[in-house]
XYZ file of C-alpha atoms in Angstrom:
704
model
C 146.653 105.686 125.941
C 145.952 107.916 122.961
C 149.429 107.288 121.560
C 149.004 103.537 122.021
C 145.626 103.633 120.262
C 147.211 105.511 117.367
C 150.004 102.933 117.056
C 147.528 100.053 117.179
C 145.349 101.651 114.506
C 148.388 102.276 112.298
C 149.459 98.657 112.623
C 146.150 97.459 111.214
C 146.811 99.161 107.878
C 150.509 98.467 107.526
C 151.926 95.881 105.166
C 152.897 94.185 108.416
C 150.170 92.914 110.733
C 149.986 93.996 114.394
C 151.793 91.708 116.816
C 151.016 90.379 120.259
C 151.321 92.322 123.487
C 153.460 89.879 125.455
C 153.923 89.723 129.203
C 155.303 87.245 131.693
C 158.049 84.799 130.669
C 157.289 85.173 126.926
C 157.532 88.959 127.174
C 160.756 88.738 129.145
C 162.250 86.308 126.641
C 161.319 88.536 123.716
C 162.774 91.576 125.472
C 166.052 89.836 126.273
C 166.375 88.365 122.777
C 165.552 91.703 121.152
C 168.174 93.406 123.308
C 170.724 90.805 122.255
C 169.881 91.248 118.570
C 170.069 95.035 118.890
C 173.374 94.862 120.730
C 174.777 92.499 118.096
C 173.688 94.837 115.286
C 175.383 97.777 116.997
C 178.515 95.725 117.750
C 178.760 94.562 114.141
C 179.058 98.176 112.978
C 182.359 98.725 114.766
C 183.661 95.179 115.342
C 182.481 92.970 112.451
C 182.598 89.247 113.103
C 185.805 87.794 111.741
C 183.999 84.944 109.951
C 182.399 87.388 107.509
C 179.054 88.988 106.803
C 177.216 85.745 105.983
C 178.126 84.356 109.391
C 176.602 87.476 110.960
C 173.460 87.093 108.845
C 173.035 83.514 110.055
C 173.212 84.625 113.691
C 170.961 87.638 113.045
C 168.277 85.489 111.409
C 168.586 82.987 114.253
C 167.854 85.813 116.681
C 165.001 87.390 114.724
C 163.038 84.539 113.133
C 162.100 82.828 116.435
C 160.821 86.167 117.737
C 158.369 86.351 114.818
C 156.575 83.258 116.120
C 156.480 84.737 119.614
C 155.361 88.211 118.553
C 152.852 87.353 115.804
C 149.887 84.995 116.227
C 148.950 82.418 113.608
C 145.685 84.265 112.804
C 144.404 82.028 109.986
C 142.047 84.613 108.575
C 141.790 86.396 105.239
C 144.914 88.151 103.920
C 145.565 91.493 105.584
C 145.028 93.465 102.376
C 141.707 91.759 101.656
C 140.578 92.444 105.202
C 141.567 96.061 104.703
C 139.495 96.289 101.528
C 136.468 94.745 103.213
C 136.735 96.812 106.377
C 134.204 99.635 106.383
C 136.142 102.827 106.885
C 134.194 104.463 109.707
C 135.029 105.154 113.289
C 132.717 102.609 114.859
C 134.113 99.718 112.867
C 137.689 100.938 113.291
C 137.155 100.851 117.061
C 135.615 97.377 116.871
C 138.537 96.174 114.764
C 140.934 97.726 117.243
C 139.244 95.843 120.075
C 139.440 92.576 118.163
C 143.114 93.193 117.459
C 143.775 93.903 121.134
C 141.934 90.732 122.151
C 143.938 88.691 119.652
C 147.219 90.375 120.516
C 146.783 89.878 124.260
C 146.846 86.056 124.003
C 150.180 84.423 124.665
C 152.142 82.047 122.426
C 150.644 78.602 121.897
C 152.383 75.236 122.061
C 152.667 75.339 118.263
C 154.324 78.750 118.453
C 156.907 77.474 120.927
C 157.589 74.443 118.710
C 158.181 76.761 115.744
C 160.523 78.860 117.885
C 162.635 75.783 118.641
C 162.639 74.691 114.994
C 163.631 78.205 113.880
C 166.587 78.292 116.270
C 167.754 74.858 115.097
C 167.354 75.507 111.366
C 169.025 78.924 111.536
C 171.974 77.949 113.727
C 172.637 74.596 112.049
C 175.113 75.987 109.450
C 177.463 77.200 112.193
C 177.059 74.453 114.806
C 180.485 72.781 115.289
C 178.982 69.317 115.825
C 178.477 66.523 113.338
C 174.890 65.501 112.576
C 175.029 62.445 110.353
C 176.883 63.400 107.195
C 176.124 67.084 107.797
C 176.997 69.686 110.391
C 180.604 70.156 111.384
C 180.668 73.936 111.536
C 180.518 76.915 109.223
C 183.438 76.077 106.941
C 182.269 72.495 106.482
C 178.803 73.763 105.586
C 180.215 76.113 102.946
C 182.373 73.314 101.512
C 179.211 71.307 100.792
C 177.801 74.035 98.534
C 176.383 72.360 95.440
C 176.414 68.936 97.105
C 174.240 69.108 100.209
C 174.134 66.356 102.783
C 170.727 64.875 103.656
C 170.742 66.798 106.942
C 171.426 70.036 105.072
C 168.504 69.316 102.776
C 166.112 68.580 105.648
C 166.987 71.662 107.676
C 167.067 73.867 104.580
C 163.538 72.707 103.790
C 162.477 73.396 107.375
C 163.879 76.927 107.156
C 162.083 77.472 103.837
C 158.743 76.497 105.388
C 159.397 78.576 108.498
C 160.134 81.679 106.422
C 156.954 81.205 104.408
C 154.966 80.904 107.644
C 156.738 83.939 109.119
C 155.798 85.972 106.037
C 152.212 84.768 106.258
C 151.987 85.786 109.902
C 153.492 89.202 109.351
C 152.213 90.254 105.921
C 149.422 87.870 104.939
C 149.013 85.082 102.417
C 149.996 86.719 99.161
C 153.780 87.006 99.510
C 154.147 83.322 100.507
C 151.983 82.453 97.495
C 154.294 84.480 95.238
C 157.325 82.730 96.719
C 155.704 79.331 96.123
C 154.968 80.385 92.553
C 158.658 81.095 91.973
C 159.570 77.842 93.727
C 157.176 75.946 91.472
C 158.614 77.678 88.422
C 162.117 76.638 89.415
C 161.064 73.021 89.946
C 158.604 72.548 87.078
C 160.019 75.038 84.568
C 161.937 72.259 82.864
C 158.606 70.673 81.871
C 157.565 73.724 79.877
C 157.911 73.534 76.075
C 161.472 74.576 75.341
C 160.223 76.906 72.614
C 158.663 79.097 75.295
C 160.826 82.085 76.245
C 160.490 81.367 79.993
C 161.363 77.646 79.778
C 164.584 76.436 81.381
C 166.468 73.187 81.866
C 164.786 72.451 85.182
C 166.081 72.250 88.756
C 165.595 69.430 91.223
C 164.567 70.130 94.792
C 168.065 69.711 96.247
C 169.434 72.290 93.793
C 166.772 74.773 94.857
C 167.433 74.242 98.570
C 171.155 74.603 97.937
C 170.508 77.913 96.148
C 168.334 79.126 99.013
C 170.302 77.826 102.002
C 173.939 77.726 100.942
C 174.454 80.528 98.427
C 174.859 84.279 98.544
C 171.668 84.913 96.544
C 169.228 82.961 98.724
C 168.032 83.459 102.284
C 171.304 85.181 103.172
C 171.386 87.422 100.131
C 171.348 91.176 99.698
C 167.815 91.815 101.048
C 168.575 90.129 104.389
C 171.971 91.826 104.495
C 170.195 95.173 104.148
C 167.734 94.315 106.923
C 170.475 93.179 109.293
C 172.968 95.935 108.500
C 170.845 99.032 107.835
C 167.145 98.698 108.507
C 167.490 97.451 112.074
C 169.699 100.432 112.931
C 167.315 102.927 111.364
C 164.310 101.417 113.145
C 166.190 101.742 116.430
C 167.005 105.346 115.509
C 163.358 106.035 114.717
C 162.269 104.572 118.055
C 164.849 106.692 119.897
C 163.687 109.843 118.116
C 160.035 109.087 118.836
C 160.662 108.515 122.540
C 162.618 111.760 122.707
C 159.513 113.681 121.592
C 160.604 114.485 118.042
C 157.315 113.392 116.493
C 155.226 115.706 118.644
C 157.638 118.554 118.016
C 157.432 118.135 114.222
C 153.630 118.288 114.265
C 153.563 121.330 116.568
C 156.184 123.101 114.463
C 154.147 122.488 111.309
C 151.039 123.904 112.969
C 152.930 126.925 114.287
C 154.472 127.709 110.904
C 151.072 128.043 109.197
C 148.776 129.065 112.021
C 147.937 132.449 110.489
C 147.376 131.100 106.989
C 143.956 130.598 105.476
C 145.035 127.104 104.464
C 146.728 126.440 107.806
C 144.986 123.124 108.401
C 145.931 121.641 105.021
C 149.467 122.969 105.081
C 149.947 121.618 108.599
C 148.888 118.135 107.503
C 151.284 118.148 104.536
C 154.225 119.599 106.460
C 153.655 117.159 109.310
C 153.703 114.280 106.854
C 157.021 115.420 105.436
C 158.704 116.044 108.803
C 157.469 112.813 110.373
C 158.386 110.974 107.194
C 162.026 111.940 107.575
C 162.226 109.549 110.540
C 159.347 107.157 109.918
C 159.849 105.513 106.532
C 156.345 104.054 106.816
C 153.363 105.301 104.809
C 150.341 104.016 106.729
C 151.881 104.704 110.146
C 152.662 108.303 109.213
C 149.150 108.725 107.800
C 147.541 107.641 111.060
C 149.955 109.667 113.194
C 149.348 112.953 111.400
C 145.658 112.189 110.968
C 145.108 111.721 114.691
C 146.350 115.272 115.285
C 145.353 117.198 112.157
C 141.982 115.669 111.246
C 140.177 117.780 113.908
C 141.763 120.867 112.328
C 140.750 119.811 108.836
C 137.194 119.063 109.961
C 136.818 122.445 111.640
C 138.183 124.127 108.508
C 135.424 122.526 106.447
C 137.249 119.740 104.608
C 134.982 116.810 103.685
C 136.214 113.534 105.227
C 137.113 112.018 101.854
C 139.166 114.994 100.707
C 140.915 115.250 104.059
C 141.620 111.526 103.982
C 143.136 111.775 100.517
C 145.383 114.597 101.662
C 146.500 112.699 104.775
C 147.212 109.498 102.836
C 149.215 111.263 100.125
C 151.226 113.206 102.711
C 151.827 110.046 104.746
C 153.086 107.978 101.818
C 155.665 110.673 101.211
C 157.366 109.215 104.291
C 158.729 106.369 102.162
C 160.098 108.891 99.665
C 161.563 111.429 102.096
C 165.272 111.576 103.013
C 167.129 110.754 105.179
C 165.199 107.567 106.117
C 163.655 106.277 102.925
C 161.887 102.943 102.810
C 163.787 99.696 103.160
C 164.020 99.294 99.389
C 166.298 102.350 99.189
C 169.003 100.508 101.113
C 168.630 97.569 98.738
C 169.167 99.968 95.826
C 172.458 101.081 97.356
C 173.586 97.464 97.748
C 172.452 96.307 94.306
C 174.117 99.226 92.525
C 177.183 99.318 94.755
C 176.795 103.003 95.645
C 176.685 104.881 98.916
C 173.378 105.500 100.635
C 174.110 109.229 100.337
C 173.894 108.894 96.552
C 170.470 107.272 96.846
C 169.374 110.141 99.099
C 170.624 112.563 96.459
C 168.626 110.779 93.772
C 165.483 111.032 95.907
C 165.761 114.703 96.876
C 164.336 116.487 93.819
C 161.487 113.984 93.284
C 160.529 114.335 96.961
C 160.381 118.124 96.698
C 158.276 117.839 93.543
C 155.966 115.326 95.207
C 155.201 117.603 98.140
C 154.971 120.614 95.816
C 152.155 118.842 93.994
C 150.316 118.112 97.253
C 150.709 121.692 98.510
C 149.408 123.099 95.226
C 146.422 120.761 95.432
C 145.792 121.979 98.990
C 145.859 125.612 97.879
C 143.527 124.899 94.969
C 141.071 122.950 97.113
C 140.998 125.711 99.712
C 140.037 128.326 97.130
C 137.633 126.135 95.219
C 135.812 124.855 98.304
C 135.865 127.982 100.419
C 137.762 126.438 103.305
C 137.469 128.377 106.546
C 140.541 129.743 108.329
C 141.500 127.951 111.538
C 143.494 129.688 114.247
C 145.793 127.103 115.839
C 146.724 127.799 119.437
C 150.382 126.810 119.672
C 153.631 128.548 120.521
C 155.365 130.597 117.862
C 157.634 128.601 115.548
C 160.671 130.525 116.770
C 159.944 129.659 120.381
C 159.402 126.002 119.486
C 162.674 125.954 117.567
C 164.487 127.573 120.462
C 163.186 124.992 122.926
C 163.075 121.828 120.854
C 165.006 122.563 117.666
C 167.708 120.165 118.788
C 165.538 117.369 117.362
C 166.775 118.367 113.903
C 170.402 117.912 114.927
C 170.587 114.146 114.486
C 168.880 114.299 111.072
C 171.390 116.876 109.906
C 174.201 114.874 111.481
C 173.348 111.807 109.372
C 173.704 113.827 106.178
C 176.937 115.446 107.383
C 178.472 112.118 108.367
C 177.539 110.585 105.028
C 178.948 113.599 103.190
C 182.348 113.279 104.864
C 182.573 109.606 103.987
C 181.290 107.897 107.127
C 179.367 104.703 106.331
C 175.576 104.768 106.650
C 175.664 102.278 109.512
C 178.120 104.316 111.559
C 176.337 107.546 110.693
C 173.046 106.307 112.121
C 174.724 104.932 115.262
C 176.365 108.318 115.850
C 172.952 109.929 115.278
C 171.427 107.642 117.917
C 174.108 108.644 120.419
C 173.566 112.322 119.596
C 169.807 111.986 120.020
C 170.245 110.372 123.427
C 172.614 113.106 124.568
C 170.413 115.932 123.271
C 167.289 114.482 124.884
C 168.587 115.817 128.202
C 168.203 119.336 126.795
C 164.429 119.004 127.205
C 163.302 121.930 129.407
C 162.898 120.919 133.032
C 159.403 122.359 133.170
C 158.384 120.101 130.276
C 157.639 116.385 130.212
C 160.724 114.816 131.789
C 159.791 111.528 130.125
C 161.352 112.962 126.965
C 164.770 112.302 128.448
C 166.242 108.996 127.352
C 167.221 107.353 130.609
C 168.693 103.818 130.556
C 165.272 102.253 131.073
C 163.769 104.185 128.166
C 166.780 103.326 126.019
C 166.041 99.653 126.584
C 162.465 100.323 125.475
C 163.714 102.063 122.323
C 166.094 99.228 121.494
C 163.407 96.576 121.923
C 160.897 98.656 119.956
C 163.386 99.099 117.140
C 164.159 95.379 116.909
C 160.460 94.487 117.035
C 159.942 96.915 114.180
C 162.333 94.942 111.971
C 160.866 91.469 112.570
C 158.411 91.573 109.668
C 160.914 93.245 107.333
C 163.486 90.568 108.109
C 161.029 87.779 107.297
C 160.172 89.484 104.000
C 163.817 90.101 103.091
C 164.867 86.515 103.850
C 161.915 85.142 101.873
C 162.846 87.438 98.994
C 165.887 85.196 98.635
C 163.539 82.546 97.226
C 162.675 84.943 94.420
C 166.183 86.210 93.703
C 167.811 82.784 93.860
C 165.197 81.220 91.579
C 165.533 84.082 89.125
C 169.319 83.748 89.125
C 169.367 79.955 88.719
C 166.757 79.869 85.928
C 167.731 83.024 84.037
C 164.189 84.343 84.398
C 165.304 87.990 84.572
C 166.684 88.242 81.010
C 163.820 86.114 79.697
C 161.175 88.334 81.279
C 163.004 91.409 80.028
C 162.957 90.013 76.493
C 159.209 89.385 76.764
C 158.564 92.921 78.008
C 160.639 94.505 75.261
C 159.150 92.165 72.683
C 155.642 93.287 73.656
C 156.624 96.902 73.036
C 158.389 96.069 69.751
C 155.254 94.310 68.535
C 153.513 97.694 68.537
C 156.308 99.809 67.017
C 159.851 99.560 65.714
C 160.872 103.093 66.684
C 163.483 102.798 69.464
C 162.154 105.822 71.360
C 158.585 104.585 71.296
C 159.734 101.104 72.297
C 161.348 102.618 75.392
C 158.219 104.622 76.199
C 155.913 101.621 75.789
C 158.247 99.424 77.824
C 158.268 102.007 80.610
C 154.466 102.216 80.561
C 154.085 98.433 80.581
C 156.615 98.209 83.404
C 154.767 100.876 85.377
C 151.489 98.963 85.056
C 153.155 95.668 85.984
C 154.865 97.163 89.027
C 151.669 98.866 90.171
C 149.754 95.593 89.970
C 152.548 93.735 91.736
C 152.597 96.294 94.526
C 148.909 95.705 95.195
C 149.711 92.162 96.289
C 152.990 92.286 98.199
C 154.794 94.718 100.544
C 156.960 97.488 99.147
C 160.286 95.755 99.852
C 159.274 92.506 98.162
C 157.664 94.455 95.323
C 160.948 96.241 94.660
C 163.012 93.039 94.752
C 160.671 91.250 92.331
C 160.394 94.322 90.122
C 164.146 94.794 89.979
C 164.906 91.222 88.913
C 162.076 91.192 86.342
C 161.630 94.783 85.098
C 165.101 96.151 85.823
C 166.880 94.112 83.120
C 164.387 95.285 80.484
C 165.072 98.947 81.215
C 168.818 98.382 81.362
C 168.760 96.527 78.036
C 167.130 99.573 76.435
C 169.953 101.832 77.588
C 168.360 103.315 80.697
C 170.939 104.302 83.317
C 171.015 102.022 86.360
C 170.096 104.806 88.856
C 167.088 105.796 86.756
C 165.937 102.189 86.370
C 166.309 101.482 90.089
C 164.471 104.628 91.190
C 161.742 103.950 88.623
C 161.122 100.526 90.151
C 161.357 101.970 93.664
C 158.757 104.677 93.084
C 156.189 102.373 91.541
C 156.728 99.850 94.332
C 156.009 102.615 96.860
C 152.925 103.854 95.008
C 151.069 100.647 95.810
C 150.343 102.345 99.149
C 148.030 104.814 97.382
C 146.893 102.760 94.371
C 143.278 101.495 94.305
C 141.800 99.042 95.038
C 144.008 98.281 98.057
C 145.671 101.658 98.837
C 146.495 100.853 102.464
C 147.388 104.450 103.302
C 144.007 105.601 101.994
C 142.239 102.881 103.986
C 144.066 104.053 107.107
C 143.115 107.669 106.405
C 139.468 106.713 105.900
C 139.498 104.939 109.248
C 140.734 108.150 110.891
C 138.338 110.564 109.166
C 135.317 108.265 108.884
C 135.075 109.018 105.169
C 133.830 106.686 102.464
C 136.589 104.375 101.342
C 136.448 104.502 97.537
C 136.127 108.320 97.282
C 139.021 108.617 99.738
C 141.138 106.410 97.470
C 140.371 108.555 94.420
C 141.147 111.741 96.328
C 144.465 110.193 97.385
C 145.208 109.339 93.780
C 144.534 112.941 92.764
C 146.866 114.358 95.398
C 149.623 111.836 94.561
C 149.316 112.210 90.770
C 152.801 113.756 90.216
C 154.428 110.717 91.794
C 152.982 108.507 89.070
C 154.249 110.659 86.218
C 157.616 111.930 87.407
C 159.304 108.469 87.393
C 158.391 108.088 83.723
C 160.591 111.107 83.038
C 163.532 109.302 84.704
C 163.734 106.724 81.955
C 162.310 108.038 78.667
C 164.927 110.720 78.063
C 168.539 111.316 79.181
C 167.526 114.728 80.516
C 165.402 112.890 83.091
C 168.576 112.028 84.977
C 168.607 115.673 86.052
C 165.645 114.861 88.316
C 167.951 112.470 90.152
C 170.619 115.132 90.554
C 172.793 113.595 87.839
C 174.367 115.438 84.918
C 175.547 118.850 86.036
C 173.877 121.984 87.320
C 172.335 123.005 83.992
C 170.616 119.658 83.385
C 169.410 119.430 87.003
C 168.013 122.978 86.977
C 166.290 122.445 83.624
C 164.741 119.126 84.620
C 163.608 120.412 88.026
C 162.095 123.627 86.646
C 160.258 121.945 83.781
C 158.945 119.146 85.992
C 157.817 121.679 88.592
C 155.856 123.384 85.820
C 154.355 120.014 84.891
C 153.359 119.366 88.510
C 151.734 122.798 88.763
C 149.797 122.436 85.507
C 148.630 118.941 86.440
C 147.510 120.195 89.865
C 145.402 122.870 88.170
C 143.982 120.323 85.727
C 143.119 117.870 88.508
C 141.728 120.524 90.854
C 139.865 122.565 88.244
C 141.027 125.924 89.606
C 143.768 128.371 88.599
C 144.937 130.179 91.774
C 144.460 133.929 91.551
C 142.122 133.608 88.561
C 139.238 131.227 89.065
C 137.658 127.946 87.978
C 138.882 126.038 84.940
C 136.373 124.410 82.634
C 136.652 120.990 81.023
C 138.480 122.250 77.872
C 141.088 124.101 79.927
C 141.584 121.090 82.215
C 142.090 118.741 79.278
C 144.602 121.128 77.687
C 146.358 121.473 81.030
C 146.615 117.712 81.447
C 148.067 117.373 77.939
C 150.519 120.174 78.663
C 151.641 118.611 81.943
C 152.268 115.240 80.350
C 153.960 116.684 77.252
C 156.592 118.720 79.086
C 157.659 115.616 81.022
C 159.475 114.521 77.865
C 162.121 117.060 78.952
C 163.301 117.780 75.415
C 163.174 121.275 73.814
C 160.384 120.615 71.293
C 157.969 118.801 73.668
C 158.638 121.376 76.383
C 157.871 124.215 73.974
C 154.641 122.528 72.872
C 153.660 121.841 76.473
C 154.285 125.410 77.560
C 152.184 126.682 74.635
C 149.317 124.363 75.596
C 149.553 125.513 79.212
C 149.437 129.149 78.099
C 146.345 128.481 75.997
C 144.691 126.738 78.943
C 145.497 129.671 81.258
C 144.162 132.132 78.690
C 140.972 130.111 78.539
C 140.539 130.434 82.301
C 141.013 134.218 82.047
C 138.412 134.415 79.297
C 136.029 132.276 81.332
C 136.430 134.564 84.334
C 135.860 137.635 82.219
C 132.656 136.253 80.741
C 131.286 135.018 84.074
C 132.454 137.866 86.292
C 134.846 137.558 89.206
C 134.002 134.387 91.110
C 133.524 134.277 94.809
C 136.453 132.731 96.584
C 134.313 131.384 99.363
C 132.626 133.246 102.151
C 135.201 134.657 104.531
C 133.940 132.870 107.592
C 135.276 133.909 110.946
C 138.427 132.103 111.921
C 137.821 128.990 113.968
C 140.103 128.627 116.939
C 141.549 125.198 117.545
C 143.740 124.016 120.395
C 146.390 121.611 119.095
């Protein structure tokens, strides 16, 4: 029951809304359909359909979209993100909200839902039906032959599918993404009425041209985002469900607690390490936040952490799940497809930034512990060596994915092999432990259904993203928006370097604002087609531009005023919402600055593991110094010395930002500023006497 309550609470703060709990015929139908979709996805890895990938995408969407209307109620209330902002972050209201969600989720599908299911099946399968329907139909090849000249039946069913996808997005993510899609649709239709002197004006598209671009092209509903969802994300969600049912999540939390149980900052370190380890299989910020918070918040409370500070730590650690290899967020797979590289390369690009991100959080934890006088907490768990001996096999499948990718196995096959390995290793669970950890056939069915249910919302978002990409392609909006962005920077300066810096800053602001309104995947797709061309036009390498957009899309999870991960953390700790958001921002500060270094200087490519050992080592070392200095500036404490005053903190902040330029002169200046700031802290300590590091309270024992 506790695990179910945690999952339900996590669902409330996800980009995706919680779905129904179905039983009876509707539950059986969903289970059977989900099994079929999962089996098809696994089959496609080894025996691709001979008609091609688009044919598979049509069948996949036909299997998934109807399930959205079964699994998610209409729920015509405020957008999910606005409800999250208005929800008071305290335990009583979180419980009330949970009860309301359960009451809503327990109701079965309505007549309208069943009608939408039938329409979804018809609209999705129509392109491959071998029967004539008026002047349309006739099978897959006939449908493709009508590209650019749709029959009336094609136009009607394409419009139906467009409306169904907008409704599916509304049900799963709220009102804002459908509104954005309609905005792009309106731009495509009415853009020809704009004054042709405007940079964003175009020749205009009629409605049939738009439907053709959405329904019968490779950049619409069946474009790269849906291909990623159907080929990669569904397999990784199944893998995550298999790992969770095998007990990996519990093991990762216990191992984190055991590793730091004798440390003064054991509670904080446990929370951060748990976030990283769970993030390697989760790929979801808010869900990871709630999962680690449910276990570690009691430890943090006993150690003396205020609810807001603990919530900020939990949210920042949880969002790292979307940045942590080997299962990054869905947008990472889209990067691989857009750039035509292997997923292993994307993992390589993410490795150093992930390490730096968690380094910043750990340093903030250490500083907070010394500044606030956190009490030691003795955590009663087995030794880490004993846990590794008994349950260390949970790491095997994670390592196997990397090994398979390294030897040239495709990402899809690598994750399927990892699933098989996880199932086999689950039978190594000690017999005197919970035998439910073993993945019997019945529990495998549960994992498969859970994995497919986990991809329903993502699939709706990815298919709807085709509206955005197709409109952008047909109207040429990408280059036009890029020209506007660059032109705004050139209006302030003519220096090429400063133009790049200003463009990057403007892009960062635009992406952050965009991410407040739409889910991470959609935010990346929109950002890539709008902001990506601007960075590429200024000479930024494609990997750096893509990872820049990716990171700022992810950071919407911790950016006020929405900050869903922070809202979820506040619900767990009972802390005040706005202070929790600002604490989260402080812990996640390096993640906002490091991506800037990707694009403003060629040396920044070293942070992505590109450019040789010397460049990588230089970029990593200098950026680590920047993260450390910024942590001291934000926390107001220099470990081993004492408190930093306002002048030292300002100098430290300037130093941390300056060295991110990653060129010899700025790095030298930044290091000098950091040295002056550190000297100031030493002088301050000498004039005030050695500060107390907090009363050494007796250790508090805590049973995990």
